């Protein structure tokens, strides 16, 4: 009887240890995902500020690549973003002649985005976007498709008839 009780105790201890290891692993994955998302959001905020400064100094024209805004970003953030899977989008629309204060007229227009969406531990997909007003938005999708959201936020503004 004693050995049977010892076996049950050993089995229970093993199950407890396995459950604790799985919980620790899941928490580590969640923490890694959250850390990546926070870092990307903060970097995109800096990029948005750099774009606004650049546009202010360049007749409301937005930078079309990282090299143009090296001074506004600073070297460390420049290297992080340049090599960190962030891309400029919608700049042909933003740099259209005749549009001034585009960030006031079209504040939700996308300027930059995370190149690849990231799957969260809960199975949803997240993608970080930088908007023309300098804010950042984390879009969520159940299937990893952000086309509808992007289309709604990249509609070209009407061209100046002059």
PDB file of C-alpha atoms in Angstrom:
ATOM      1  CA  UNK A   1       0.000   0.000   0.000  1.00  0.00           C
ATOM      2  CA  UNK A   2       2.819   2.367   0.817  1.00  0.00           C
ATOM      3  CA  UNK A   3       4.418   1.954  -2.598  1.00  0.00           C
ATOM      4  CA  UNK A   4       1.071   2.546  -4.334  1.00  0.00           C
ATOM      5  CA  UNK A   5       0.603   5.775  -2.363  1.00  0.00           C
ATOM      6  CA  UNK A   6       4.166   6.785  -3.191  1.00  0.00           C
ATOM      7  CA  UNK A   7       3.526   6.108  -6.889  1.00  0.00           C
ATOM      8  CA  UNK A   8       0.361   8.228  -6.813  1.00  0.00           C
ATOM      9  CA  UNK A   9       2.236  10.999  -5.054  1.00  0.00           C
ATOM     10  CA  UNK A  10       5.091  10.827  -7.594  1.00  0.00           C
ATOM     11  CA  UNK A  11       2.589  10.898 -10.480  1.00  0.00           C
ATOM     12  CA  UNK A  12       0.782  13.879  -8.952  1.00  0.00           C
ATOM     13  CA  UNK A  13       4.100  15.685  -8.442  1.00  0.00           C
ATOM     14  CA  UNK A  14       5.098  14.999 -12.046  1.00  0.00           C
ATOM     15  CA  UNK A  15       1.751  16.328 -13.338  1.00  0.00           C
ATOM     16  CA  UNK A  16       2.108  19.427 -11.175  1.00  0.00           C
ATOM     17  CA  UNK A  17       5.646  20.032 -12.417  1.00  0.00           C
ATOM     18  CA  UNK A  18       4.566  19.584 -16.052  1.00  0.00           C
ATOM     19  CA  UNK A  19       1.648  21.995 -15.589  1.00  0.00           C
ATOM     20  CA  UNK A  20       3.931  24.571 -13.964  1.00  0.00           C
ATOM     21  CA  UNK A  21       6.441  24.253 -16.832  1.00  0.00           C
ATOM     22  CA  UNK A  22       3.684  24.740 -19.430  1.00  0.00           C
ATOM     23  CA  UNK A  23       2.351  27.765 -17.550  1.00  0.00           C
ATOM     24  CA  UNK A  24       5.843  29.282 -17.355  1.00  0.00           C
ATOM     25  CA  UNK A  25       6.353  28.650 -21.074  1.00  0.00           C
ATOM     26  CA  UNK A  26       2.992  30.241 -21.963  1.00  0.00           C
ATOM     27  CA  UNK A  27       3.755  33.270 -19.801  1.00  0.00           C
ATOM     28  CA  UNK A  28       7.161  33.636 -21.469  1.00  0.00           C
ATOM     29  CA  UNK A  29       5.556  33.552 -24.939  1.00  0.00           C
ATOM     30  CA  UNK A  30       2.964  36.154 -23.888  1.00  0.00           C
ATOM     31  CA  UNK A  31       5.677  38.362 -22.389  1.00  0.00           C
ATOM     32  CA  UNK A  32       7.822  38.119 -25.524  1.00  0.00           C
ATOM     33  CA  UNK A  33       4.856  39.027 -27.736  1.00  0.00           C
ATOM     34  CA  UNK A  34       3.862  41.966 -25.535  1.00  0.00           C
ATOM     35  CA  UNK A  35       7.444  43.250 -25.373  1.00  0.00           C
ATOM     36  CA  UNK A  36       7.728  43.134 -29.175  1.00  0.00           C
ATOM     37  CA  UNK A  37       4.440  44.983 -29.586  1.00  0.00           C
ATOM     38  CA  UNK A  38       5.335  47.690 -27.052  1.00  0.00           C
ATOM     39  CA  UNK A  39       8.736  48.222 -28.682  1.00  0.00           C
ATOM     40  CA  UNK A  40       7.183  48.439 -32.147  1.00  0.00           C
ATOM     41  CA  UNK A  41       4.504  50.896 -30.959  1.00  0.00           C
ATOM     42  CA  UNK A  42       7.133  53.130 -29.348  1.00  0.00           C
ATOM     43  CA  UNK A  43       9.353  53.016 -32.433  1.00  0.00           C
ATOM     44  CA  UNK A  44       6.397  53.864 -34.666  1.00  0.00           C
ATOM     45  CA  UNK A  45       5.568  56.855 -32.462  1.00  0.00           C
ATOM     46  CA  UNK A  46       9.116  58.108 -32.919  1.00  0.00           C
ATOM     47  CA  UNK A  47       8.864  57.519 -36.655  1.00  0.00           C
ATOM     48  CA  UNK A  48       5.587  59.461 -36.771  1.00  0.00           C
ATOM     49  CA  UNK A  49       7.163  62.390 -34.950  1.00  0.00           C
ATOM     50  CA  UNK A  50      10.167  62.303 -37.278  1.00  0.00           C
ATOM     51  CA  UNK A  51       7.840  62.320 -40.310  1.00  0.00           C
ATOM     52  CA  UNK A  52       5.917  65.319 -38.967  1.00  0.00           C
ATOM     53  CA  UNK A  53       9.147  67.232 -38.312  1.00  0.00           C
ATOM     54  CA  UNK A  54      10.458  66.337 -41.763  1.00  0.00           C
ATOM     55  CA  UNK A  55       7.198  67.400 -43.426  1.00  0.00           C
ATOM     56  CA  UNK A  56       7.251  70.675 -41.498  1.00  0.00           C
ATOM     57  CA  UNK A  57      10.740  71.407 -42.809  1.00  0.00           C
ATOM     58  CA  UNK A  58      10.021  70.237 -46.370  1.00  0.00           C
ATOM     59  CA  UNK A  59       6.871  71.994 -47.585  1.00  0.00           C
ATOM     60  CA  UNK A  60       4.520  69.321 -46.159  1.00  0.00           C
ATOM     61  CA  UNK A  61       6.275  66.566 -48.103  1.00  0.00           C
ATOM     62  CA  UNK A  62       6.757  63.336 -46.159  1.00  0.00           C
ATOM     63  CA  UNK A  63       9.978  61.344 -46.290  1.00  0.00           C
ATOM     64  CA  UNK A  64       9.789  58.345 -48.598  1.00  0.00           C
ATOM     65  CA  UNK A  65      12.638  56.397 -47.014  1.00  0.00           C
ATOM     66  CA  UNK A  66      14.592  56.163 -43.782  1.00  0.00           C
ATOM     67  CA  UNK A  67      17.694  57.852 -45.200  1.00  0.00           C
ATOM     68  CA  UNK A  68      15.764  61.126 -45.605  1.00  0.00           C
ATOM     69  CA  UNK A  69      14.878  61.296 -41.913  1.00  0.00           C
ATOM     70  CA  UNK A  70      18.116  60.087 -40.350  1.00  0.00           C
ATOM     71  CA  UNK A  71      18.600  63.422 -38.570  1.00  0.00           C
ATOM     72  CA  UNK A  72      15.046  63.447 -37.225  1.00  0.00           C
ATOM     73  CA  UNK A  73      15.235  59.850 -35.969  1.00  0.00           C
ATOM     74  CA  UNK A  74      18.696  59.728 -34.474  1.00  0.00           C
ATOM     75  CA  UNK A  75      21.136  56.976 -35.357  1.00  0.00           C
ATOM     76  CA  UNK A  76      20.011  54.289 -32.879  1.00  0.00           C
ATOM     77  CA  UNK A  77      16.300  54.461 -33.746  1.00  0.00           C
ATOM     78  CA  UNK A  78      17.179  54.855 -37.425  1.00  0.00           C
ATOM     79  CA  UNK A  79      19.040  51.530 -37.380  1.00  0.00           C
ATOM     80  CA  UNK A  80      16.292  49.823 -35.341  1.00  0.00           C
ATOM     81  CA  UNK A  81      13.511  50.885 -37.704  1.00  0.00           C
ATOM     82  CA  UNK A  82      15.493  50.553 -40.905  1.00  0.00           C
ATOM     83  CA  UNK A  83      16.347  46.945 -40.147  1.00  0.00           C
ATOM     84  CA  UNK A  84      13.230  46.200 -38.110  1.00  0.00           C
ATOM     85  CA  UNK A  85      10.570  45.333 -40.668  1.00  0.00           C
ATOM     86  CA  UNK A  86       8.805  48.691 -40.794  1.00  0.00           C
ATOM     87  CA  UNK A  87       7.770  50.093 -44.141  1.00  0.00           C
ATOM     88  CA  UNK A  88       6.483  53.408 -45.445  1.00  0.00           C
ATOM     89  CA  UNK A  89       3.081  53.302 -47.144  1.00  0.00           C
ATOM     90  CA  UNK A  90       0.709  55.741 -48.810  1.00  0.00           C
ATOM     91  CA  UNK A  91       3.396  58.376 -49.324  1.00  0.00           C
ATOM     92  CA  UNK A  92       2.453  59.046 -52.929  1.00  0.00           C
ATOM     93  CA  UNK A  93      -0.951  60.168 -51.652  1.00  0.00           C
ATOM     94  CA  UNK A  94       0.484  62.209 -48.806  1.00  0.00           C
ATOM     95  CA  UNK A  95       2.907  64.029 -51.096  1.00  0.00           C
ATOM     96  CA  UNK A  96       0.267  65.054 -53.616  1.00  0.00           C
ATOM     97  CA  UNK A  97       0.585  68.667 -54.676  1.00  0.00           C
ATOM     98  CA  UNK A  98      -1.874  71.045 -53.086  1.00  0.00           C
ATOM     99  CA  UNK A  99      -2.599  69.167 -49.874  1.00  0.00           C
ATOM    100  CA  UNK A 100      -1.628  71.098 -46.787  1.00  0.00           C
ATOM    101  CA  UNK A 101      -2.123  69.975 -43.216  1.00  0.00           C
ATOM    102  CA  UNK A 102      -2.901  66.475 -44.428  1.00  0.00           C
ATOM    103  CA  UNK A 103      -2.594  65.260 -40.832  1.00  0.00           C
ATOM    104  CA  UNK A 104      -5.545  67.466 -39.880  1.00  0.00           C
ATOM    105  CA  UNK A 105      -7.662  66.559 -42.894  1.00  0.00           C
ATOM    106  CA  UNK A 106      -6.910  62.808 -42.929  1.00  0.00           C
ATOM    107  CA  UNK A 107      -5.565  61.923 -39.454  1.00  0.00           C
ATOM    108  CA  UNK A 108      -6.294  58.162 -39.778  1.00  0.00           C
ATOM    109  CA  UNK A 109      -4.370  57.747 -43.019  1.00  0.00           C
ATOM    110  CA  UNK A 110      -1.583  55.164 -42.739  1.00  0.00           C
ATOM    111  CA  UNK A 111       2.006  56.383 -43.115  1.00  0.00           C
ATOM    112  CA  UNK A 112       3.931  53.331 -41.928  1.00  0.00           C
ATOM    113  CA  UNK A 113       3.255  49.781 -40.857  1.00  0.00           C
ATOM    114  CA  UNK A 114       4.884  46.748 -39.434  1.00  0.00           C
ATOM    115  CA  UNK A 115       5.965  44.724 -42.460  1.00  0.00           C
ATOM    116  CA  UNK A 116       4.673  41.429 -41.096  1.00  0.00           C
ATOM    117  CA  UNK A 117       1.739  40.901 -38.774  1.00  0.00           C
ATOM    118  CA  UNK A 118       2.424  39.026 -35.543  1.00  0.00           C
ATOM    119  CA  UNK A 119       0.336  36.196 -34.146  1.00  0.00           C
ATOM    120  CA  UNK A 120      -0.576  36.721 -30.504  1.00  0.00           C
ATOM    121  CA  UNK A 121      -0.631  33.846 -28.023  1.00  0.00           C
ATOM    122  CA  UNK A 122      -4.451  33.922 -28.120  1.00  0.00           C
ATOM    123  CA  UNK A 123      -4.388  33.147 -31.874  1.00  0.00           C
ATOM    124  CA  UNK A 124      -5.348  36.615 -33.110  1.00  0.00           C
ATOM    125  CA  UNK A 125      -3.085  38.570 -35.430  1.00  0.00           C
ATOM    126  CA  UNK A 126      -1.768  42.064 -34.671  1.00  0.00           C
ATOM    127  CA  UNK A 127      -0.153  44.662 -36.916  1.00  0.00           C
ATOM    128  CA  UNK A 128       1.149  48.043 -35.805  1.00  0.00           C
ATOM    129  CA  UNK A 129       0.408  51.093 -37.959  1.00  0.00           C
ATOM    130  CA  UNK A 130       1.736  54.639 -37.854  1.00  0.00           C
ATOM    131  CA  UNK A 131      -0.863  57.213 -38.848  1.00  0.00           C
ATOM    132  CA  UNK A 132      -0.345  60.581 -40.491  1.00  0.00           C
ATOM    133  CA  UNK A 133      -1.258  62.519 -37.347  1.00  0.00           C
ATOM    134  CA  UNK A 134       1.657  60.842 -35.539  1.00  0.00           C
ATOM    135  CA  UNK A 135      -0.477  58.407 -33.574  1.00  0.00           C
ATOM    136  CA  UNK A 136      -0.078  54.642 -33.636  1.00  0.00           C
ATOM    137  CA  UNK A 137      -2.789  52.011 -33.968  1.00  0.00           C
ATOM    138  CA  UNK A 138      -2.585  48.276 -33.317  1.00  0.00           C
ATOM    139  CA  UNK A 139      -5.051  46.524 -35.609  1.00  0.00           C
ATOM    140  CA  UNK A 140      -6.277  43.039 -34.732  1.00  0.00           C
ATOM    141  CA  UNK A 141      -7.511  40.348 -37.098  1.00  0.00           C
ATOM    142  CA  UNK A 142      -8.757  36.822 -36.520  1.00  0.00           C
ATOM    143  CA  UNK A 143      -7.307  35.509 -39.781  1.00  0.00           C
ATOM    144  CA  UNK A 144      -4.241  37.723 -40.349  1.00  0.00           C
ATOM    145  CA  UNK A 145      -5.873  39.646 -43.194  1.00  0.00           C
ATOM    146  CA  UNK A 146      -5.752  43.424 -42.750  1.00  0.00           C
ATOM    147  CA  UNK A 147      -6.765  44.383 -46.315  1.00  0.00           C
ATOM    148  CA  UNK A 148     -10.194  45.794 -45.422  1.00  0.00           C
ATOM    149  CA  UNK A 149      -8.840  47.867 -42.534  1.00  0.00           C
ATOM    150  CA  UNK A 150      -5.930  49.126 -44.633  1.00  0.00           C
ATOM    151  CA  UNK A 151      -8.170  50.050 -47.556  1.00  0.00           C
ATOM    152  CA  UNK A 152     -10.445  52.037 -45.243  1.00  0.00           C
ATOM    153  CA  UNK A 153      -7.408  53.939 -43.975  1.00  0.00           C
ATOM    154  CA  UNK A 154      -5.573  54.535 -47.253  1.00  0.00           C
ATOM    155  CA  UNK A 155      -8.313  56.062 -49.332  1.00  0.00           C
ATOM    156  CA  UNK A 156      -6.654  58.804 -51.339  1.00  0.00           C
ATOM    157  CA  UNK A 157      -7.847  62.296 -50.559  1.00  0.00           C
ATOM    158  CA  UNK A 158      -9.473  64.197 -53.420  1.00  0.00           C
ATOM    159  CA  UNK A 159      -6.969  65.941 -55.649  1.00  0.00           C
ATOM    160  CA  UNK A 160      -6.813  69.713 -55.640  1.00  0.00           C
ATOM    161  CA  UNK A 161      -8.746  70.852 -58.734  1.00  0.00           C
ATOM    162  CA  UNK A 162      -6.351  73.780 -59.297  1.00  0.00           C
TER     163      UNK A 162
END
